[in-house]
PDB file of C-alpha atoms in Angstrom:
ATOM      1  CA  MET A 284      62.889  11.956 -53.701  1.00 51.00           C
ATOM      2  CA  LYS A 285      65.036   9.327 -55.376  1.00 72.00           C
ATOM      3  CA  TYR A 286      65.640   9.443 -59.081  1.00 73.00           C
ATOM      4  CA  ASP A 287      65.400   6.270 -61.145  1.00 66.00           C
ATOM      5  CA  TRP A 288      68.724   4.980 -62.534  1.00 67.00           C
ATOM      6  CA  LYS A 289      67.307   5.094 -66.078  1.00 76.00           C
ATOM      7  CA  PHE A 290      66.456   8.774 -65.621  1.00 77.00           C
ATOM      8  CA  LYS A 291      69.953   9.406 -64.247  1.00 79.00           C
ATOM      9  CA  LEU A 292      71.501   7.655 -67.261  1.00 77.00           C
ATOM     10  CA  LYS A 293      69.422   9.777 -69.668  1.00 80.00           C
ATOM     11  CA  CYS A 294      70.544  12.945 -67.817  1.00 84.00           C
ATOM     12  CA  VAL A 295      74.199  11.863 -68.003  1.00 82.00           C
ATOM     13  CA  GLU A 296      73.954  11.102 -71.730  1.00 81.00           C
ATOM     14  CA  ASP A 297      72.321  14.485 -72.386  1.00 81.00           C
ATOM     15  CA  TYR A 298      74.996  16.210 -70.287  1.00 80.00           C
ATOM     16  CA  LYS A 299      77.793  14.542 -72.263  1.00 81.00           C
ATOM     17  CA  GLN A 300      76.167  15.820 -75.464  1.00 82.00           C
ATOM     18  CA  GLY A 301      76.133  19.361 -74.042  1.00 82.00           C
ATOM     19  CA  LYS A 302      72.417  19.496 -73.169  1.00 76.00           C
ATOM     20  CA  TRP A 303      70.624  19.802 -69.856  1.00 78.00           C
ATOM     21  CA  THR A 304      67.706  17.516 -69.091  1.00 75.00           C
ATOM     22  CA  GLU A 305      64.676  19.385 -67.823  1.00 72.00           C
ATOM     23  CA  LYS A 306      64.018  19.116 -64.125  1.00 73.00           C
ATOM     24  CA  PRO A 307      61.024  16.867 -63.360  1.00 74.00           C
ATOM     25  CA  GLU A 308      57.929  18.667 -62.109  1.00 71.00           C
ATOM     26  CA  TRP A 309      57.730  16.540 -58.965  1.00 73.00           C
ATOM     27  CA  SER A 310      61.281  17.483 -57.927  1.00 75.00           C
ATOM     28  CA  ASP A 311      61.501  20.177 -55.278  1.00 73.00           C
ATOM     29  CA  ALA A 312      65.183  20.904 -56.025  1.00 76.00           C
ATOM     30  CA  SER A 313      66.162  24.173 -57.669  1.00 78.00           C
ATOM     31  CA  ILE A 314      67.520  24.180 -61.235  1.00 72.00           C
ATOM     32  CA  GLU A 315      71.066  24.813 -59.948  1.00 77.00           C
ATOM     33  CA  THR A 316      70.846  21.956 -57.461  1.00 78.00           C
ATOM     34  CA  PHE A 317      69.434  19.648 -60.114  1.00 74.00           C
ATOM     35  CA  HIS A 318      72.270  20.546 -62.513  1.00 80.00           C
ATOM     36  CA  GLN A 319      74.823  19.889 -59.752  1.00 79.00           C
ATOM     37  CA  LYS A 320      73.283  16.448 -59.264  1.00 78.00           C
ATOM     38  CA  ILE A 321      73.638  15.720 -62.966  1.00 81.00           C
ATOM     39  CA  VAL A 322      77.334  16.688 -62.869  1.00 82.00           C
ATOM     40  CA  ILE A 323      77.849  14.365 -59.898  1.00 79.00           C
ATOM     41  CA  TRP A 324      75.949  11.557 -61.661  1.00 78.00           C
ATOM     42  CA  SER A 325      78.179  12.057 -64.704  1.00 82.00           C
ATOM     43  CA  ARG A 326      81.371  11.832 -62.638  1.00 79.00           C
ATOM     44  CA  THR A 327      80.015   8.800 -60.803  1.00 77.00           C
ATOM     45  CA  TYR A 328      79.148   7.147 -64.115  1.00 77.00           C
ATOM     46  CA  ASP A 329      82.681   7.814 -65.409  1.00 76.00           C
ATOM     47  CA  LEU A 330      84.247   6.264 -62.327  1.00 71.00           C
ATOM     48  CA  ARG A 331      81.878   3.402 -61.471  1.00 70.00           C
ATOM     49  CA  GLY A 332      79.848   2.793 -64.604  1.00 73.00           C
ATOM     50  CA  LEU A 333      76.159   1.959 -64.631  1.00 67.00           C
ATOM     51  CA  ASP A 334      76.336   0.418 -61.131  1.00 66.00           C
ATOM     52  CA  GLY A 335      77.279   3.832 -59.770  1.00 66.00           C
ATOM     53  CA  LEU A 336      73.895   5.203 -60.864  1.00 67.00           C
ATOM     54  CA  LYS A 337      71.838   2.378 -59.380  1.00 63.00           C
ATOM     55  CA  HIS A 338      70.597   2.500 -55.824  1.00 64.00           C
ATOM     56  CA  LYS A 339      72.276   0.121 -53.442  1.00 65.00           C
ATOM     57  CA  PRO A 340      69.884  -2.301 -51.710  1.00 58.00           C
ATOM     58  CA  THR A 341      71.590  -1.806 -48.330  1.00 60.00           C
ATOM     59  CA  ASN A 342      74.029   0.633 -46.850  1.00 67.00           C
ATOM     60  CA  LYS A 343      77.597  -0.556 -46.634  1.00 72.00           C
ATOM     61  CA  ASP A 344      79.146  -0.827 -43.183  1.00 76.00           C
ATOM     62  CA  TRP A 345      82.467   0.948 -43.462  1.00 78.00           C
ATOM     63  CA  SER A 346      85.244  -0.287 -41.197  1.00 82.00           C
ATOM     64  CA  ALA A 347      87.478   2.188 -39.404  1.00 84.00           C
ATOM     65  CA  GLU A 348      90.351   1.295 -41.770  1.00 86.00           C
ATOM     66  CA  GLU A 349      88.230   2.009 -44.849  1.00 86.00           C
ATOM     67  CA  ARG A 350      87.054   5.286 -43.377  1.00 87.00           C
ATOM     68  CA  PHE A 351      90.630   6.231 -42.546  1.00 89.00           C
ATOM     69  CA  GLU A 352      91.760   5.571 -46.142  1.00 89.00           C
ATOM     70  CA  LEU A 353      89.140   8.004 -47.438  1.00 89.00           C
ATOM     71  CA  VAL A 354      89.932  10.593 -44.759  1.00 90.00           C
ATOM     72  CA  ALA A 355      93.650  10.278 -45.532  1.00 90.00           C
ATOM     73  CA  LYS A 356      92.966  11.079 -49.198  1.00 89.00           C
ATOM     74  CA  VAL A 357      91.109  14.223 -48.166  1.00 89.00           C
ATOM     75  CA  LEU A 358      93.903  15.231 -45.793  1.00 88.00           C
ATOM     76  CA  ALA A 359      96.421  14.595 -48.569  1.00 88.00           C
ATOM     77  CA  GLY A 360      94.754  17.303 -50.634  1.00 86.00           C
ATOM     78  CA  TYR A 361      92.016  15.658 -52.687  1.00 87.00           C
ATOM     79  CA  SER A 362      88.626  17.336 -52.535  1.00 87.00           C
ATOM     80  CA  ILE A 363      85.934  15.817 -50.361  1.00 87.00           C
ATOM     81  CA  LYS A 364      83.525  15.736 -53.286  1.00 84.00           C
ATOM     82  CA  SER A 365      85.911  13.828 -55.595  1.00 83.00           C
ATOM     83  CA  VAL A 366      86.851  11.275 -52.921  1.00 86.00           C
ATOM     84  CA  ALA A 367      83.179  10.800 -51.999  1.00 84.00           C
ATOM     85  CA  ILE A 368      82.166  10.265 -55.634  1.00 78.00           C
ATOM     86  CA  GLU A 369      84.983   7.780 -56.120  1.00 79.00           C
ATOM     87  CA  ALA A 370      83.912   5.857 -53.016  1.00 79.00           C
ATOM     88  CA  GLY A 371      80.223   6.071 -53.876  1.00 76.00           C
ATOM     89  CA  ILE A 372      79.160   7.860 -50.721  1.00 80.00           C
ATOM     90  CA  CYS A 373      77.628  11.230 -49.916  1.00 80.00           C
ATOM     91  CA  ASP A 374      80.145  14.043 -49.508  1.00 82.00           C
ATOM     92  CA  GLY A 375      78.368  15.098 -46.302  1.00 87.00           C
ATOM     93  CA  GLN A 376      79.114  11.688 -44.774  1.00 86.00           C
ATOM     94  CA  LEU A 377      82.781  11.947 -45.723  1.00 88.00           C
ATOM     95  CA  SER A 378      83.049  15.457 -44.289  1.00 90.00           C
ATOM     96  CA  GLN A 379      81.629  14.105 -40.994  1.00 90.00           C
ATOM     97  CA  TRP A 380      84.317  11.432 -40.928  1.00 88.00           C
ATOM     98  CA  VAL A 381      87.012  14.052 -41.592  1.00 90.00           C
ATOM     99  CA  ARG A 382      85.653  16.241 -38.795  1.00 90.00           C
ATOM    100  CA  ARG A 383      85.527  13.298 -36.373  1.00 87.00           C
ATOM    101  CA  TYR A 384      89.086  12.335 -37.308  1.00 88.00           C
ATOM    102  CA  LYS A 385      90.322  15.870 -36.696  1.00 87.00           C
ATOM    103  CA  LEU A 386      88.600  16.000 -33.301  1.00 86.00           C
ATOM    104  CA  ASN A 387      89.238  12.483 -31.949  1.00 84.00           C
ATOM    105  CA  GLY A 388      91.856  10.934 -34.212  1.00 84.00           C
ATOM    106  CA  TYR A 389      91.478   7.334 -35.322  1.00 81.00           C
ATOM    107  CA  ASP A 390      89.104   6.625 -32.404  1.00 82.00           C
ATOM    108  CA  GLY A 391      86.605   9.019 -33.964  1.00 81.00           C
ATOM    109  CA  LEU A 392      86.293   6.660 -36.926  1.00 82.00           C
ATOM    110  CA  GLN A 393      85.412   3.624 -34.789  1.00 80.00           C
ATOM    111  CA  LEU A 394      81.855   2.347 -35.023  1.00 73.00           C
ATOM    112  CA  LYS A 395      79.802   3.061 -31.939  1.00 71.00           C
ATOM    113  CA  LYS A 396      76.708   0.901 -31.660  1.00 69.00           C
ATOM    114  CA  GLY A 397      73.728   1.986 -29.634  1.00 69.00           C
ATOM    115  CA  ARG A 398      72.507   5.260 -28.304  1.00 72.00           C
ATOM    116  CA  THR A 399      74.740   7.494 -26.246  1.00 68.00           C
ATOM    117  CA  SER A 400      73.711   8.320 -22.712  1.00 67.00           C
ATOM    118  CA  LYS A 401      72.475  11.814 -21.945  1.00 69.00           C
ATOM    119  CA  ASP A 402      74.106  11.631 -18.529  1.00 67.00           C
ATOM    120  CA  PRO A 403      77.882  12.083 -18.894  1.00 63.00           C
ATOM    121  CA  ILE A 404      78.504  10.361 -15.549  1.00 62.00           C
ATOM    122  CA  MET A 405      76.734   7.206 -16.766  1.00 58.00           C
ATOM    123  CA  SER A 406      78.733   7.068 -19.995  1.00 56.00           C
ATOM    124  CA  LYS A 407      82.112   7.124 -18.277  1.00 57.00           C
ATOM    125  CA  LYS A 408      83.074   3.830 -16.724  1.00 61.00           C
ATOM    126  CA  GLU A 409      86.112   4.964 -14.829  1.00 65.00           C
ATOM    127  CA  LYS A 410      87.001   3.540 -11.484  1.00 68.00           C
ATOM    128  CA  PRO A 411      87.099   6.130  -8.719  1.00 69.00           C
ATOM    129  CA  LYS A 412      90.435   7.738  -7.976  1.00 78.00           C
ATOM    130  CA  GLU A 413      92.328   6.926  -4.800  1.00 83.00           C
ATOM    131  CA  LEU A 414      91.589   9.181  -1.826  1.00 79.00           C
ATOM    132  CA  THR A 415      94.331  11.154  -0.137  1.00 86.00           C
ATOM    133  CA  ALA A 416      95.002  10.722   3.578  1.00 85.00           C
ATOM    134  CA  SER A 417      93.162  13.931   4.503  1.00 87.00           C
ATOM    135  CA  GLU A 418      90.172  12.880   2.364  1.00 86.00           C
ATOM    136  CA  LYS A 419      90.097   9.491   4.110  1.00 86.00           C
ATOM    137  CA  GLU A 420      90.131  11.178   7.525  1.00 90.00           C
ATOM    138  CA  GLU A 421      87.359  13.536   6.462  1.00 89.00           C
ATOM    139  CA  LEU A 422      85.309  10.590   5.180  1.00 88.00           C
ATOM    140  CA  ILE A 423      85.710   8.749   8.495  1.00 91.00           C
ATOM    141  CA  LEU A 424      84.679  11.888  10.411  1.00 91.00           C
ATOM    142  CA  LEU A 425      81.635  12.436   8.176  1.00 92.00           C
ATOM    143  CA  ARG A 426      80.546   8.820   8.606  1.00 92.00           C
ATOM    144  CA  ARG A 427      80.764   9.155  12.402  1.00 93.00           C
ATOM    145  CA  GLN A 428      78.752  12.390  12.321  1.00 94.00           C
ATOM    146  CA  ASN A 429      76.179  10.742  10.067  1.00 93.00           C
ATOM    147  CA  GLU A 430      75.864   7.790  12.467  1.00 93.00           C
ATOM    148  CA  TYR A 431      75.468  10.164  15.435  1.00 94.00           C
ATOM    149  CA  LEU A 432      72.771  12.200  13.651  1.00 94.00           C
ATOM    150  CA  ARG A 433      70.861   9.044  12.736  1.00 94.00           C
ATOM    151  CA  ALA A 434      70.893   7.882  16.363  1.00 94.00           C
ATOM    152  CA  GLU A 435      69.804  11.335  17.579  1.00 95.00           C
ATOM    153  CA  ASN A 436      67.001  11.398  15.000  1.00 94.00           C
ATOM    154  CA  ALA A 437      65.780   7.950  16.090  1.00 94.00           C
ATOM    155  CA  TYR A 438      65.860   9.043  19.777  1.00 94.00           C
ATOM    156  CA  LEU A 439      63.856  12.200  19.051  1.00 94.00           C
ATOM    157  CA  LYS A 440      61.270  10.223  17.081  1.00 94.00           C
ATOM    158  CA  LYS A 441      60.786   7.805  19.985  1.00 93.00           C
ATOM    159  CA  LEU A 442      60.589  10.669  22.468  1.00 94.00           C
ATOM    160  CA  ARG A 443      57.960  12.425  20.348  1.00 94.00           C
ATOM    161  CA  ALA A 444      55.984   9.181  20.093  1.00 93.00           C
ATOM    162  CA  LEU A 445      56.064   8.762  23.911  1.00 93.00           C
ATOM    163  CA  ILE A 446      54.878  12.349  24.424  1.00 93.00           C
ATOM    164  CA  VAL A 447      52.001  11.851  21.996  1.00 92.00           C
ATOM    165  CA  GLN A 448      51.116   8.553  23.691  1.00 91.00           C
ATOM    166  CA  LYS A 449      51.056  10.182  27.180  1.00 91.00           C
ATOM    167  CA  GLN A 450      48.939  13.070  25.881  1.00 90.00           C
ATOM    168  CA  THR A 451      46.377  10.702  24.389  1.00 89.00           C
ATOM    169  CA  GLU A 452      46.321   8.614  27.586  1.00 88.00           C
ATOM    170  CA  SER A 453      45.797  11.704  29.745  1.00 88.00           C
ATOM    171  CA  SER A 454      43.039  13.027  27.453  1.00 87.00           C
ATOM    172  CA  VAL A 455      41.306   9.624  27.607  1.00 85.00           C
ATOM    173  CA  LYS A 456      41.533   9.659  31.455  1.00 84.00           C
ATOM    174  CA  ALA A 457      40.130  13.186  31.566  1.00 83.00           C
ATOM    175  CA  LYS A 458      37.218  12.158  29.382  1.00 81.00           C
ATOM    176  CA  LYS A 459      36.524   9.143  31.608  1.00 81.00           C
ATOM    177  CA  GLN A 460      36.553  11.319  34.707  1.00 81.00           C
ATOM    178  CA  GLU A 461      34.230  13.867  33.126  1.00 81.00           C
ATOM    179  CA  SER A 462      31.862  11.146  32.009  1.00 79.00           C
ATOM    180  CA  SER A 463      31.879   9.603  35.516  1.00 76.00           C
ATOM    181  CA  LYS A 464      31.144  13.031  37.113  1.00 73.00           C
ATOM    182  CA  ASP A 465      28.338  13.586  34.625  1.00 70.00           C
ATOM    183  CA  SER A 466      26.900  10.176  35.341  1.00 67.00           C
ATOM    184  CA  GLY A 467      27.113  10.830  39.147  1.00 64.00           C
ATOM    185  CA  LYS A 468      25.152  14.068  38.790  1.00 62.00           C
ATOM    186  CA  LYS A 469      22.524  12.344  36.713  1.00 57.00           C
ATOM    187  CA  ASP A 470      22.056   9.676  39.387  1.00 55.00           C
ATOM    188  CA  THR A 471      21.421  12.324  42.087  1.00 55.00           C
ATOM    189  CA  ASP A 472      18.876  14.230  40.020  1.00 53.00           C
TER     190      ASP A 472
END
């Protein structure tokens, strides 16, 4: 739940006078968490003034350079919380940027638009590596074997079709002969 900037300002003023504002009934945060928020609001107010307490209408798009400046401050020894408050962002976001920088360097701070592919093969757009001479020979041999097996498969299919055709023709002839014998017996009766 978001707190109104007027409520935040009242909490900050009370905090500066040495009092704690009571936690609202609708808030699901614990007392300790609520007090931590007030301390952060107070530090934000000291650094950024009243604008620091107001909600921003849209999220800022941070460039890789801006992200790097904040990460560099953290790596130089400043706490994540103090750098995040100064920049006006969540400390969790800044810790993600620091983690990405440690894992991937500056490239980890680049903006990546869109959804990542679940298939790692699809996400990599590398051209295939060159084949060695033995791999080329093996590929040629496999292609020849594949062509031979296709031809053999086609031959066997045609042979099976001819066998089925001859069987049906012979069964039709047998039926005709039986029907002609039956009709001959009927004529003599």
